[in-house]
Amino acid sequence: MASAPASPSAHRPLPKAELHLHIEGTLEPGLAFALAERNGVTLPYATEDALRRAYSFTDLQSFLDLYYALMAVLRTEDDFADLAHAYLARAKEQGVRHAEIFFDPQAHTARGVPIGTVVEGLARALDTAEQTYGISTRLIMCFLRDQSAASALETFEAARPHLDRITAVGLDSAEVGNPPSKFREVFARAREAGLKCVAHAGEEGPAAYVWEALDVLGVDRIDHGVRCMEDERLVARLAAEQVPLTVCPLSNVRLRVIDDLADHPLPEMLDAGLLVTVNSDDPAYFGGYADDNFTAVRDALGLGAETLGTLARNSFRASFLDEATRARYLAEVDAHEAGAQQE
Ligand code: ADE
Ligand code: ZN
């Protein structure tokens, strides 16, 4: 007997890893107002709708201004734990099985929130993530590239007592004018301490910053990296070395890195043999979580099931998981595809 066709509402998201996700970028307006009230913080917006109306960005800096301003509501360990729980609940619905989560300690320590409050609050939620949400997790501590190299070094030293909670260091915030080479020393120190390294590069900044992230910082992955497509030699290198690129399509459109999702270079990147993954970046601000990004590129770029499967597999291949867990998740993608064929 033929089975009934799956209804559009029965969409079963592909199992996937999310490798480019700023936890502070998951702060939804509802939670922002709840935390503001809990902490006695006054937001410069009367209502959630008024706040949402501010989510119209002209470039990366216009987003960062609001992103840092809203962080004023994050003050206690409970706040950071609640933020992470809210993300994990959304991520589970989106088929995320593994999440490597960025946080920006300097954005909190600058407001007088100790780094231990941030890390321990996040870690408290992540410690329950496997059991509660079926999601394995890692933490990636990012340095703000528009702050000084000395501030990054100071932040790294303040984080030393918490390094058992941290898998990698990253580099984010305003890219243009703040090249990776500015952070050579802190990345060397992180590598010496056994941490993995990633960096945002080639989002708004030039392809030259991707070269620097590879050659000066020795990164294991490039975050965004879409502007690599302007440099043929760089594309050849990234493909030959299978350096993962954590691409964020909805972010690219909202921050005007790309005019229209239909013009996104994702298909050309895949055709060039790059190890591309699809991620949400700051989903509360950019209109979609992990699977929303998969669905958006499927629809705008006409990607077929095989390509979506490749993107899901790439996400696990590009992760910092141990080999046994990676293999288990890859088998889940196989099983998902086999199930989809029978529907
Ligand atoms: N911090 C949060 N989101 C970011 C992005 N898309 N680029 C650089 N820094 C960020
Ligand atoms: Zn990012």
Short mmCIF file of C-alpha atoms in Angstrom, two decimals, residues 20-206:
data_model
loop_
_atom_site.label_atom_id
_atom_site.label_comp_id
_atom_site.label_asym_id
_atom_site.label_seq_id
_atom_site.Cartn_x
_atom_site.Cartn_y
_atom_site.Cartn_z
CA HIS A 20 29.09 29.07 13.66
CA LEU A 21 26.72 30.31 16.33
CA HIS A 22 27.26 33.25 18.67
CA ILE A 23 25.33 32.46 21.84
CA GLU A 24 24.75 36.18 22.42
CA GLY A 25 23.22 36.27 18.93
CA THR A 26 20.48 33.89 20.07
CA LEU A 27 19.04 36.48 22.49
CA GLU A 28 15.42 36.73 21.32
CA PRO A 29 13.44 39.90 22.15
CA GLY A 30 11.19 38.03 24.60
CA LEU A 31 14.12 36.78 26.65
CA ALA A 32 15.88 40.17 26.41
CA PHE A 33 12.86 41.88 28.02
CA ALA A 34 12.46 39.13 30.64
CA LEU A 35 16.13 39.39 31.66
CA ALA A 36 15.94 43.21 31.61
CA GLU A 37 13.11 43.05 34.11
CA ARG A 38 14.85 40.43 36.27
CA ASN A 39 18.02 42.54 36.42
CA GLY A 40 16.47 46.00 36.62
CA VAL A 41 17.95 47.04 33.27
CA THR A 42 16.07 49.58 31.14
CA LEU A 43 16.20 48.85 27.41
CA PRO A 44 15.98 51.77 24.96
CA TYR A 45 12.92 50.12 23.34
CA ALA A 46 9.39 50.25 24.78
CA THR A 47 8.21 46.91 23.39
CA GLU A 48 9.45 43.73 21.73
CA ASP A 49 7.97 44.95 18.45
CA ALA A 50 9.86 48.23 18.73
CA LEU A 51 13.05 46.24 19.29
CA ARG A 52 12.32 44.00 16.30
CA ARG A 53 11.91 47.08 14.13
CA ALA A 54 15.55 47.93 14.90
CA TYR A 55 16.67 44.69 13.19
CA SER A 56 17.34 46.36 9.89
CA PHE A 57 21.06 46.43 9.23
CA THR A 58 23.16 48.21 6.64
CA ASP A 59 26.42 46.39 7.37
CA LEU A 60 28.23 44.37 10.07
CA GLN A 61 28.88 47.41 12.32
CA SER A 62 25.21 48.46 12.36
CA PHE A 63 24.36 44.98 13.64
CA LEU A 64 27.21 44.88 16.16
CA ASP A 65 26.02 48.15 17.72
CA LEU A 66 22.66 46.58 18.64
CA TYR A 67 24.17 43.16 19.45
CA TYR A 68 26.52 44.66 22.08
CA ALA A 69 23.87 47.06 23.45
CA LEU A 70 21.36 44.25 24.15
CA MET A 71 23.97 42.26 26.06
CA ALA A 72 23.38 44.72 28.95
CA VAL A 73 20.64 42.33 30.14
CA LEU A 74 23.10 39.42 30.64
CA ARG A 75 24.50 39.72 34.16
CA THR A 76 24.37 36.49 36.17
CA GLU A 77 25.23 32.81 35.73
CA ASP A 78 21.49 32.12 35.54
CA ASP A 79 21.15 34.58 32.64
CA PHE A 80 23.84 32.80 30.63
CA ALA A 81 22.39 29.38 31.48
CA ASP A 82 18.88 30.52 30.45
CA LEU A 83 20.24 31.94 27.19
CA ALA A 84 21.95 28.64 26.36
CA HIS A 85 18.87 26.58 27.29
CA ALA A 86 16.69 28.71 25.02
CA TYR A 87 19.13 28.17 22.13
CA LEU A 88 19.40 24.42 22.71
CA ALA A 89 15.61 24.01 22.72
CA ARG A 90 15.40 25.81 19.34
CA ALA A 91 18.40 23.93 17.96
CA LYS A 92 16.85 20.57 18.81
CA GLU A 93 13.74 21.45 16.75
CA GLN A 94 16.07 22.32 13.86
CA GLY A 95 17.80 18.93 13.75
CA VAL A 96 21.01 20.17 15.38
CA ARG A 97 22.77 17.18 16.95
CA HIS A 98 26.05 18.91 17.76
CA ALA A 99 26.76 22.61 18.43
CA GLU A 100 30.12 24.40 18.69
CA ILE A 101 29.12 27.63 20.37
CA PHE A 102 30.94 30.98 20.33
CA PHE A 103 30.90 33.41 23.20
CA ASP A 104 32.41 36.92 23.50
CA PRO A 105 33.91 37.27 27.01
CA GLN A 106 35.23 40.80 26.47
CA ALA A 107 31.72 42.08 25.75
CA HIS A 108 30.80 40.99 29.29
CA THR A 109 33.97 41.66 31.28
CA ALA A 110 33.91 45.23 29.92
CA ARG A 111 30.55 45.63 31.73
CA GLY A 112 31.91 44.22 34.98
CA VAL A 113 30.65 40.64 34.52
CA PRO A 114 33.46 38.24 35.48
CA ILE A 115 34.55 35.72 32.84
CA GLY A 116 33.82 32.91 35.33
CA THR A 117 30.16 33.97 35.47
CA VAL A 118 29.92 33.71 31.68
CA VAL A 119 31.72 30.38 31.29
CA GLU A 120 30.18 28.65 34.29
CA GLY A 121 26.66 29.85 33.39
CA LEU A 122 26.97 28.60 29.82
CA ALA A 123 28.67 25.38 30.94
CA ARG A 124 25.87 24.63 33.40
CA ALA A 125 23.38 24.52 30.52
CA LEU A 126 25.74 22.68 28.17
CA ASP A 127 26.41 20.02 30.80
CA THR A 128 22.76 18.95 30.53
CA ALA A 129 22.50 19.35 26.75
CA GLU A 130 23.11 15.71 25.78
CA GLN A 131 20.53 14.44 28.21
CA THR A 132 17.91 17.16 27.84
CA TYR A 133 18.17 17.99 24.15
CA GLY A 134 20.22 15.14 22.62
CA ILE A 135 22.84 17.67 21.52
CA SER A 136 26.58 17.38 22.09
CA THR A 137 28.34 20.71 22.54
CA ARG A 138 31.68 22.52 22.59
CA LEU A 139 32.55 26.10 23.60
CA ILE A 140 34.65 28.47 21.49
CA MET A 141 35.95 31.63 23.17
CA CYS A 142 36.20 34.54 20.72
CA PHE A 143 38.41 37.60 20.92
CA LEU A 144 36.96 40.91 19.77
CA ARG A 145 39.24 41.99 16.91
CA ASP A 146 38.29 45.68 17.32
CA GLN A 147 39.83 45.54 20.82
CA SER A 148 43.59 45.53 21.35
CA ALA A 149 45.92 42.54 21.11
CA ALA A 150 46.79 43.21 24.77
CA SER A 151 43.13 42.89 25.76
CA ALA A 152 42.92 39.53 23.94
CA LEU A 153 46.01 38.31 25.83
CA GLU A 154 44.57 39.50 29.13
CA THR A 155 41.29 37.72 28.34
CA PHE A 156 43.10 34.49 27.50
CA GLU A 157 44.98 34.59 30.82
CA ALA A 158 41.74 35.30 32.72
CA ALA A 159 40.20 32.26 31.00
CA ARG A 160 43.03 29.87 31.97
CA PRO A 161 41.20 28.46 35.04
CA HIS A 162 38.28 27.59 32.72
CA LEU A 163 40.17 26.10 29.78
CA ASP A 164 38.88 22.61 30.54
CA ARG A 165 35.47 23.96 29.39
CA ILE A 166 36.81 25.52 26.19
CA THR A 167 37.68 23.65 22.97
CA ALA A 168 38.86 26.47 20.72
CA VAL A 169 39.50 30.17 20.40
CA GLY A 170 37.99 32.35 17.68
CA LEU A 171 38.12 35.90 16.34
CA ASP A 172 35.07 38.05 15.63
CA SER A 173 33.58 41.58 15.63
CA ALA A 174 34.43 44.40 13.20
CA GLU A 175 36.66 42.81 10.56
CA VAL A 176 37.85 45.56 8.20
CA GLY A 177 40.99 47.24 9.56
CA ASN A 178 41.53 44.48 12.15
CA PRO A 179 43.51 41.78 10.33
CA PRO A 180 44.18 38.36 11.85
CA SER A 181 47.91 39.13 12.17
CA LYS A 182 47.08 41.55 15.01
CA PHE A 183 46.32 38.45 17.14
CA ARG A 184 49.35 36.28 16.29
CA GLU A 185 50.55 36.04 19.88
CA VAL A 186 47.29 35.09 21.59
CA PHE A 187 46.55 32.42 18.99
CA ALA A 188 50.05 30.97 19.45
CA ARG A 189 49.41 30.87 23.19
CA ALA A 190 46.05 29.15 22.68
CA ARG A 191 47.58 26.55 20.37
CA GLU A 192 50.34 25.92 22.92
CA ALA A 193 47.59 25.29 25.51
CA GLY A 194 46.12 22.60 23.23
CA LEU A 195 43.15 24.58 21.93
CA LYS A 196 41.83 24.50 18.37
CA CYS A 197 41.73 27.80 16.47
CA VAL A 198 39.13 29.40 14.21
CA ALA A 199 38.69 32.95 12.91
CA HIS A 200 36.09 35.03 11.10
CA ALA A 201 37.75 36.06 7.84
CA GLY A 202 36.52 37.07 4.40
CA GLU A 203 33.07 38.14 5.63
CA GLU A 204 33.40 41.90 5.00
CA GLY A 205 37.19 41.77 4.94
CA PRO A 206 39.30 40.81 1.92
#
